[in-house]
Amino acid sequence: MSDPARSHRDLVMGALAGQAALAARSAARTLYDAGGREVLPGVAQTGLQTVLTRTAAEAVAASAPSLLTDVAAQAGAAEVAGVAVVATARAAVAQIARTAARAGLVGLVVDAAFGAAEGVVAYRRGTMTGKQACVHATVEAGTGAASTSVGVLVAAGAVALTGGLAAPAVMAIGTGTALAAKLGLKRLFVRGRASAPVAPLPAAS
């Protein structure tokens, strides 16, 4: 059975990454027009679009399936609203970097709050020490910041290299990449803690 709090966190973080990815779409398209279209041949561009979109959709379906319908609705509304046009490649890179950094900061705050709440509950139940609860909150915050930023950057990179991604696909890539990165980073930290050497007990006198 899935943890309701964690499922809610996945919904929040996935939506955040998807919206930020869509915000970077116009700047990424500027990079495509400025030379990104020359990096890959047309067949490779189409293949990359297909692989990224399919993989992202599978990641969203596994972690936060209700986001699949939300992504399409939110992307449609954003498409109607429109986004600012970026004139130069340098400005586009700067805008993408700012968007990813802002998304990462929000991801840090959101996951830190969820991690702190989980740590407090675990501490009260006796399943974590105070130090372990603090480490848990720190890991959640760090992985939240990194995964959200990665989601934005991967989606922007996909647009910069292939150009023709529709808004729902961009949001799906941002959302799915962020959720997959979060899961991968958490597993990496858990594996690292499990393999860390245990301090020997003091010898009996």
PDB file of C-alpha atoms in Angstrom:
ATOM      1  CA  MET A   1       0.000   0.000   0.000  1.00  0.00           C
ATOM      2  CA  SER A   2       1.403   3.397  -0.937  1.00  0.00           C
ATOM      3  CA  ASP A   3       2.030   6.084   1.665  1.00  0.00           C
ATOM      4  CA  PRO A   4      -0.651   8.822   1.192  1.00  0.00           C
ATOM      5  CA  ALA A   5       1.749  11.566   2.338  1.00  0.00           C
ATOM      6  CA  ARG A   6       4.434  10.446  -0.092  1.00  0.00           C
ATOM      7  CA  SER A   7       1.900  10.158  -2.913  1.00  0.00           C
ATOM      8  CA  HIS A   8       0.759  13.711  -2.199  1.00  0.00           C
ATOM      9  CA  ARG A   9       4.386  14.872  -2.210  1.00  0.00           C
ATOM     10  CA  ASP A  10       4.908  13.216  -5.592  1.00  0.00           C
ATOM     11  CA  LEU A  11       1.864  15.059  -6.949  1.00  0.00           C
ATOM     12  CA  VAL A  12       3.183  18.405  -5.692  1.00  0.00           C
ATOM     13  CA  MET A  13       6.736  17.865  -6.915  1.00  0.00           C
ATOM     14  CA  GLY A  14       5.655  16.428 -10.255  1.00  0.00           C
ATOM     15  CA  ALA A  15       3.332  19.327 -10.951  1.00  0.00           C
ATOM     16  CA  LEU A  16       6.040  21.805  -9.941  1.00  0.00           C
ATOM     17  CA  ALA A  17       8.616  20.262 -12.285  1.00  0.00           C
ATOM     18  CA  GLY A  18       6.140  20.066 -15.155  1.00  0.00           C
ATOM     19  CA  GLN A  19       5.080  23.689 -14.852  1.00  0.00           C
ATOM     20  CA  ALA A  20       8.685  24.877 -14.617  1.00  0.00           C
ATOM     21  CA  ALA A  21       9.623  22.793 -17.675  1.00  0.00           C
ATOM     22  CA  LEU A  22       6.813  24.415 -19.629  1.00  0.00           C
ATOM     23  CA  ALA A  23       8.007  27.845 -18.508  1.00  0.00           C
ATOM     24  CA  ALA A  24      11.423  27.074 -20.023  1.00  0.00           C
ATOM     25  CA  ARG A  25       9.955  25.796 -23.305  1.00  0.00           C
ATOM     26  CA  SER A  26      10.076  29.102 -25.194  1.00  0.00           C
ATOM     27  CA  ALA A  27      13.716  29.714 -24.253  1.00  0.00           C
ATOM     28  CA  ALA A  28      14.618  26.162 -25.258  1.00  0.00           C
ATOM     29  CA  ARG A  29      12.927  26.652 -28.626  1.00  0.00           C
ATOM     30  CA  THR A  30      15.120  29.717 -29.149  1.00  0.00           C
ATOM     31  CA  LEU A  31      18.178  27.497 -28.675  1.00  0.00           C
ATOM     32  CA  TYR A  32      16.766  25.036 -31.209  1.00  0.00           C
ATOM     33  CA  ASP A  33      16.284  27.813 -33.766  1.00  0.00           C
ATOM     34  CA  ALA A  34      19.751  29.211 -32.991  1.00  0.00           C
ATOM     35  CA  GLY A  35      21.517  25.985 -33.910  1.00  0.00           C
ATOM     36  CA  GLY A  36      20.130  23.120 -31.868  1.00  0.00           C
ATOM     37  CA  ARG A  37      18.320  21.818 -34.948  1.00  0.00           C
ATOM     38  CA  GLU A  38      21.728  21.061 -36.503  1.00  0.00           C
ATOM     39  CA  VAL A  39      22.959  18.799 -33.695  1.00  0.00           C
ATOM     40  CA  LEU A  40      20.830  15.744 -34.537  1.00  0.00           C
ATOM     41  CA  PRO A  41      19.463  14.526 -37.874  1.00  0.00           C
ATOM     42  CA  GLY A  42      15.689  14.585 -38.295  1.00  0.00           C
ATOM     43  CA  VAL A  43      15.231  10.849 -37.665  1.00  0.00           C
ATOM     44  CA  ALA A  44      17.221  11.067 -34.423  1.00  0.00           C
ATOM     45  CA  GLN A  45      15.167  14.071 -33.291  1.00  0.00           C
ATOM     46  CA  THR A  46      11.941  12.160 -33.805  1.00  0.00           C
ATOM     47  CA  GLY A  47      13.341   9.101 -32.031  1.00  0.00           C
ATOM     48  CA  LEU A  48      14.517  11.176 -29.065  1.00  0.00           C
ATOM     49  CA  GLN A  49      11.097  12.807 -28.752  1.00  0.00           C
ATOM     50  CA  THR A  50       9.402   9.403 -28.755  1.00  0.00           C
ATOM     51  CA  VAL A  51      11.752   7.809 -26.226  1.00  0.00           C
ATOM     52  CA  LEU A  52      11.707  10.734 -23.798  1.00  0.00           C
ATOM     53  CA  THR A  53       7.947  11.185 -23.924  1.00  0.00           C
ATOM     54  CA  ARG A  54       7.236   7.473 -23.501  1.00  0.00           C
ATOM     55  CA  THR A  55       9.750   7.062 -20.675  1.00  0.00           C
ATOM     56  CA  ALA A  56       8.442  10.156 -18.895  1.00  0.00           C
ATOM     57  CA  ALA A  57       4.839   8.986 -19.176  1.00  0.00           C
ATOM     58  CA  GLU A  58       5.807   5.616 -17.699  1.00  0.00           C
ATOM     59  CA  ALA A  59       7.583   7.329 -14.783  1.00  0.00           C
ATOM     60  CA  VAL A  60       4.558   9.522 -14.084  1.00  0.00           C
ATOM     61  CA  ALA A  61       2.200   6.534 -14.329  1.00  0.00           C
ATOM     62  CA  ALA A  62       4.319   4.627 -11.795  1.00  0.00           C
ATOM     63  CA  SER A  63       4.725   7.447  -9.244  1.00  0.00           C
ATOM     64  CA  ALA A  64       1.758   9.791  -9.660  1.00  0.00           C
ATOM     65  CA  PRO A  65      -0.744   8.469 -12.238  1.00  0.00           C
ATOM     66  CA  SER A  66      -3.347  11.178 -11.610  1.00  0.00           C
ATOM     67  CA  LEU A  67      -0.845  13.707 -12.962  1.00  0.00           C
ATOM     68  CA  LEU A  68      -1.243  12.281 -16.469  1.00  0.00           C
ATOM     69  CA  THR A  69      -4.639  13.959 -16.892  1.00  0.00           C
ATOM     70  CA  ASP A  70      -3.563  17.043 -14.950  1.00  0.00           C
ATOM     71  CA  VAL A  71      -0.548  17.511 -17.215  1.00  0.00           C
ATOM     72  CA  ALA A  72      -2.694  17.721 -20.332  1.00  0.00           C
ATOM     73  CA  ALA A  73      -5.173  20.139 -18.746  1.00  0.00           C
ATOM     74  CA  GLN A  74      -2.485  22.413 -17.289  1.00  0.00           C
ATOM     75  CA  ALA A  75      -0.491  22.398 -20.521  1.00  0.00           C
ATOM     76  CA  GLY A  76      -3.559  23.368 -22.516  1.00  0.00           C
ATOM     77  CA  ALA A  77      -4.286  26.307 -20.218  1.00  0.00           C
ATOM     78  CA  ALA A  78      -0.671  27.460 -20.347  1.00  0.00           C
ATOM     79  CA  GLU A  79      -0.643  27.182 -24.135  1.00  0.00           C
ATOM     80  CA  VAL A  80      -3.589  29.564 -24.347  1.00  0.00           C
ATOM     81  CA  ALA A  81      -1.961  31.991 -21.914  1.00  0.00           C
ATOM     82  CA  GLY A  82       1.283  32.024 -23.937  1.00  0.00           C
ATOM     83  CA  VAL A  83       4.868  32.634 -22.779  1.00  0.00           C
ATOM     84  CA  ALA A  84       7.414  35.377 -23.225  1.00  0.00           C
ATOM     85  CA  VAL A  85       9.593  35.263 -26.342  1.00  0.00           C
ATOM     86  CA  VAL A  86      13.364  35.162 -25.819  1.00  0.00           C
ATOM     87  CA  ALA A  87      15.358  36.906 -28.533  1.00  0.00           C
ATOM     88  CA  THR A  88      18.898  35.513 -28.204  1.00  0.00           C
ATOM     89  CA  ALA A  89      20.531  32.192 -27.412  1.00  0.00           C
ATOM     90  CA  ARG A  90      22.484  33.698 -24.508  1.00  0.00           C
ATOM     91  CA  ALA A  91      19.312  35.105 -22.970  1.00  0.00           C
ATOM     92  CA  ALA A  92      17.609  31.752 -23.526  1.00  0.00           C
ATOM     93  CA  VAL A  93      20.348  29.869 -21.659  1.00  0.00           C
ATOM     94  CA  ALA A  94      20.140  32.359 -18.795  1.00  0.00           C
ATOM     95  CA  GLN A  95      16.363  32.036 -18.618  1.00  0.00           C
ATOM     96  CA  ILE A  96      16.499  28.232 -18.562  1.00  0.00           C
ATOM     97  CA  ALA A  97      19.129  28.339 -15.814  1.00  0.00           C
ATOM     98  CA  ARG A  98      17.014  30.749 -13.740  1.00  0.00           C
ATOM     99  CA  THR A  99      13.912  28.635 -14.226  1.00  0.00           C
ATOM    100  CA  ALA A 100      15.724  25.442 -13.183  1.00  0.00           C
ATOM    101  CA  ALA A 101      17.273  27.194 -10.158  1.00  0.00           C
ATOM    102  CA  ARG A 102      13.925  28.595  -9.011  1.00  0.00           C
ATOM    103  CA  ALA A 103      12.262  25.201  -9.429  1.00  0.00           C
ATOM    104  CA  GLY A 104      15.103  23.572  -7.493  1.00  0.00           C
ATOM    105  CA  LEU A 105      14.737  26.055  -4.639  1.00  0.00           C
ATOM    106  CA  VAL A 106      11.015  25.422  -4.373  1.00  0.00           C
ATOM    107  CA  GLY A 107      11.676  21.677  -4.598  1.00  0.00           C
ATOM    108  CA  LEU A 108      14.154  21.970  -1.732  1.00  0.00           C
ATOM    109  CA  VAL A 109      11.654  23.804   0.476  1.00  0.00           C
ATOM    110  CA  VAL A 110       8.760  21.452  -0.295  1.00  0.00           C
ATOM    111  CA  ASP A 111      10.761  18.252   0.189  1.00  0.00           C
ATOM    112  CA  ALA A 112      12.452  19.630   3.305  1.00  0.00           C
ATOM    113  CA  ALA A 113       9.006  20.218   4.828  1.00  0.00           C
ATOM    114  CA  PHE A 114       7.814  16.726   3.908  1.00  0.00           C
ATOM    115  CA  GLY A 115      11.085  15.183   5.101  1.00  0.00           C
ATOM    116  CA  ALA A 116      10.974  17.046   8.407  1.00  0.00           C
ATOM    117  CA  ALA A 117       7.394  15.932   9.004  1.00  0.00           C
ATOM    118  CA  GLU A 118       8.293  12.313   8.226  1.00  0.00           C
ATOM    119  CA  GLY A 119      11.318  12.553  10.511  1.00  0.00           C
ATOM    120  CA  VAL A 120       9.273  13.921  13.416  1.00  0.00           C
ATOM    121  CA  VAL A 121       6.689  11.151  13.061  1.00  0.00           C
ATOM    122  CA  ALA A 122       9.404   8.472  12.877  1.00  0.00           C
ATOM    123  CA  TYR A 123      11.193   9.950  15.910  1.00  0.00           C
ATOM    124  CA  ARG A 124       8.000   9.930  17.964  1.00  0.00           C
ATOM    125  CA  ARG A 125       7.363   6.325  16.953  1.00  0.00           C
ATOM    126  CA  GLY A 126      10.888   5.390  17.948  1.00  0.00           C
ATOM    127  CA  THR A 127      11.886   4.196  14.481  1.00  0.00           C
ATOM    128  CA  MET A 128      14.457   6.996  14.043  1.00  0.00           C
ATOM    129  CA  THR A 129      16.850   8.750  16.355  1.00  0.00           C
ATOM    130  CA  GLY A 130      16.967  12.542  16.367  1.00  0.00           C
ATOM    131  CA  LYS A 131      20.101  12.461  14.225  1.00  0.00           C
ATOM    132  CA  GLN A 132      18.531  10.059  11.731  1.00  0.00           C
ATOM    133  CA  ALA A 133      15.455  12.285  11.472  1.00  0.00           C
ATOM    134  CA  CYS A 134      17.644  15.297  10.689  1.00  0.00           C
ATOM    135  CA  VAL A 135      19.603  13.334   8.076  1.00  0.00           C
ATOM    136  CA  HIS A 136      16.341  12.166   6.528  1.00  0.00           C
ATOM    137  CA  ALA A 137      15.048  15.733   6.199  1.00  0.00           C
ATOM    138  CA  THR A 138      18.364  16.859   4.709  1.00  0.00           C
ATOM    139  CA  VAL A 139      18.396  14.040   2.146  1.00  0.00           C
ATOM    140  CA  GLU A 140      14.797  14.786   1.150  1.00  0.00           C
ATOM    141  CA  ALA A 141      15.612  18.483   0.708  1.00  0.00           C
ATOM    142  CA  GLY A 142      18.732  17.832  -1.356  1.00  0.00           C
ATOM    143  CA  THR A 143      17.162  15.231  -3.604  1.00  0.00           C
ATOM    144  CA  GLY A 144      14.071  17.402  -4.034  1.00  0.00           C
ATOM    145  CA  ALA A 145      16.151  20.350  -5.216  1.00  0.00           C
ATOM    146  CA  ALA A 146      18.302  18.252  -7.541  1.00  0.00           C
ATOM    147  CA  SER A 147      15.502  16.192  -9.093  1.00  0.00           C
ATOM    148  CA  THR A 148      13.252  19.172  -9.788  1.00  0.00           C
ATOM    149  CA  SER A 149      16.071  21.084 -11.470  1.00  0.00           C
ATOM    150  CA  VAL A 150      17.028  18.025 -13.504  1.00  0.00           C
ATOM    151  CA  GLY A 151      13.446  17.662 -14.705  1.00  0.00           C
ATOM    152  CA  VAL A 152      13.440  21.219 -16.024  1.00  0.00           C
ATOM    153  CA  LEU A 153      16.852  20.892 -17.665  1.00  0.00           C
ATOM    154  CA  VAL A 154      16.058  17.583 -19.389  1.00  0.00           C
ATOM    155  CA  ALA A 155      12.770  18.928 -20.758  1.00  0.00           C
ATOM    156  CA  ALA A 156      14.469  22.116 -21.945  1.00  0.00           C
ATOM    157  CA  GLY A 157      17.287  20.086 -23.503  1.00  0.00           C
ATOM    158  CA  ALA A 158      14.769  17.926 -25.349  1.00  0.00           C
ATOM    159  CA  VAL A 159      13.135  21.013 -26.861  1.00  0.00           C
ATOM    160  CA  ALA A 160      16.512  22.577 -27.688  1.00  0.00           C
ATOM    161  CA  LEU A 161      17.524  19.451 -29.622  1.00  0.00           C
ATOM    162  CA  THR A 162      14.215  18.464 -31.233  1.00  0.00           C
ATOM    163  CA  GLY A 163      12.144  21.656 -31.300  1.00  0.00           C
ATOM    164  CA  GLY A 164       8.738  20.232 -32.054  1.00  0.00           C
ATOM    165  CA  LEU A 165       7.552  19.049 -28.639  1.00  0.00           C
ATOM    166  CA  ALA A 166       4.005  20.042 -27.724  1.00  0.00           C
ATOM    167  CA  ALA A 167       3.249  21.532 -24.318  1.00  0.00           C
ATOM    168  CA  PRO A 168       1.808  18.316 -22.800  1.00  0.00           C
ATOM    169  CA  ALA A 169       4.914  16.376 -23.854  1.00  0.00           C
ATOM    170  CA  VAL A 170       7.233  19.011 -22.361  1.00  0.00           C
ATOM    171  CA  MET A 171       5.343  18.937 -19.083  1.00  0.00           C
ATOM    172  CA  ALA A 172       5.333  15.129 -19.073  1.00  0.00           C
ATOM    173  CA  ILE A 173       9.108  15.009 -19.616  1.00  0.00           C
ATOM    174  CA  GLY A 174       9.738  17.538 -16.847  1.00  0.00           C
ATOM    175  CA  THR A 175       7.403  15.737 -14.461  1.00  0.00           C
ATOM    176  CA  GLY A 176       8.532  12.206 -15.276  1.00  0.00           C
ATOM    177  CA  THR A 177      12.240  13.030 -15.188  1.00  0.00           C
ATOM    178  CA  ALA A 178      11.899  14.760 -11.824  1.00  0.00           C
ATOM    179  CA  LEU A 179      10.005  11.838 -10.289  1.00  0.00           C
ATOM    180  CA  ALA A 180      12.442   9.276 -11.704  1.00  0.00           C
ATOM    181  CA  ALA A 181      15.463  11.306 -10.566  1.00  0.00           C
ATOM    182  CA  LYS A 182      14.000  11.658  -7.080  1.00  0.00           C
ATOM    183  CA  LEU A 183      13.498   7.907  -6.809  1.00  0.00           C
ATOM    184  CA  GLY A 184      16.963   7.168  -8.165  1.00  0.00           C
ATOM    185  CA  LEU A 185      18.683   9.599  -5.813  1.00  0.00           C
ATOM    186  CA  LYS A 186      16.776   8.263  -2.805  1.00  0.00           C
ATOM    187  CA  ARG A 187      17.802   4.705  -3.683  1.00  0.00           C
ATOM    188  CA  LEU A 188      21.414   5.838  -4.068  1.00  0.00           C
ATOM    189  CA  PHE A 189      21.433   7.441  -0.610  1.00  0.00           C
ATOM    190  CA  VAL A 190      19.725   4.437   0.982  1.00  0.00           C
ATOM    191  CA  ARG A 191      22.245   2.089  -0.646  1.00  0.00           C
ATOM    192  CA  GLY A 192      25.086   4.329   0.526  1.00  0.00           C
ATOM    193  CA  ARG A 193      23.875   4.324   4.116  1.00  0.00           C
ATOM    194  CA  ALA A 194      23.376   0.559   4.045  1.00  0.00           C
ATOM    195  CA  SER A 195      26.934  -0.035   2.825  1.00  0.00           C
ATOM    196  CA  ALA A 196      28.536   2.392   5.285  1.00  0.00           C
ATOM    197  CA  PRO A 197      30.764   0.628   7.831  1.00  0.00           C
ATOM    198  CA  VAL A 198      29.290   0.267  11.302  1.00  0.00           C
ATOM    199  CA  ALA A 199      31.398   1.665  14.123  1.00  0.00           C
ATOM    200  CA  PRO A 200      32.690  -1.142  16.386  1.00  0.00           C
ATOM    201  CA  LEU A 201      31.276  -1.401  19.884  1.00  0.00           C
ATOM    202  CA  PRO A 202      33.692  -0.536  22.709  1.00  0.00           C
ATOM    203  CA  ALA A 203      35.462  -3.551  24.172  1.00  0.00           C
ATOM    204  CA  ALA A 204      34.109  -4.810  27.476  1.00  0.00           C
ATOM    205  CA  SER A 205      36.365  -4.057  30.416  1.00  0.00           C
TER     206      SER A 205
END
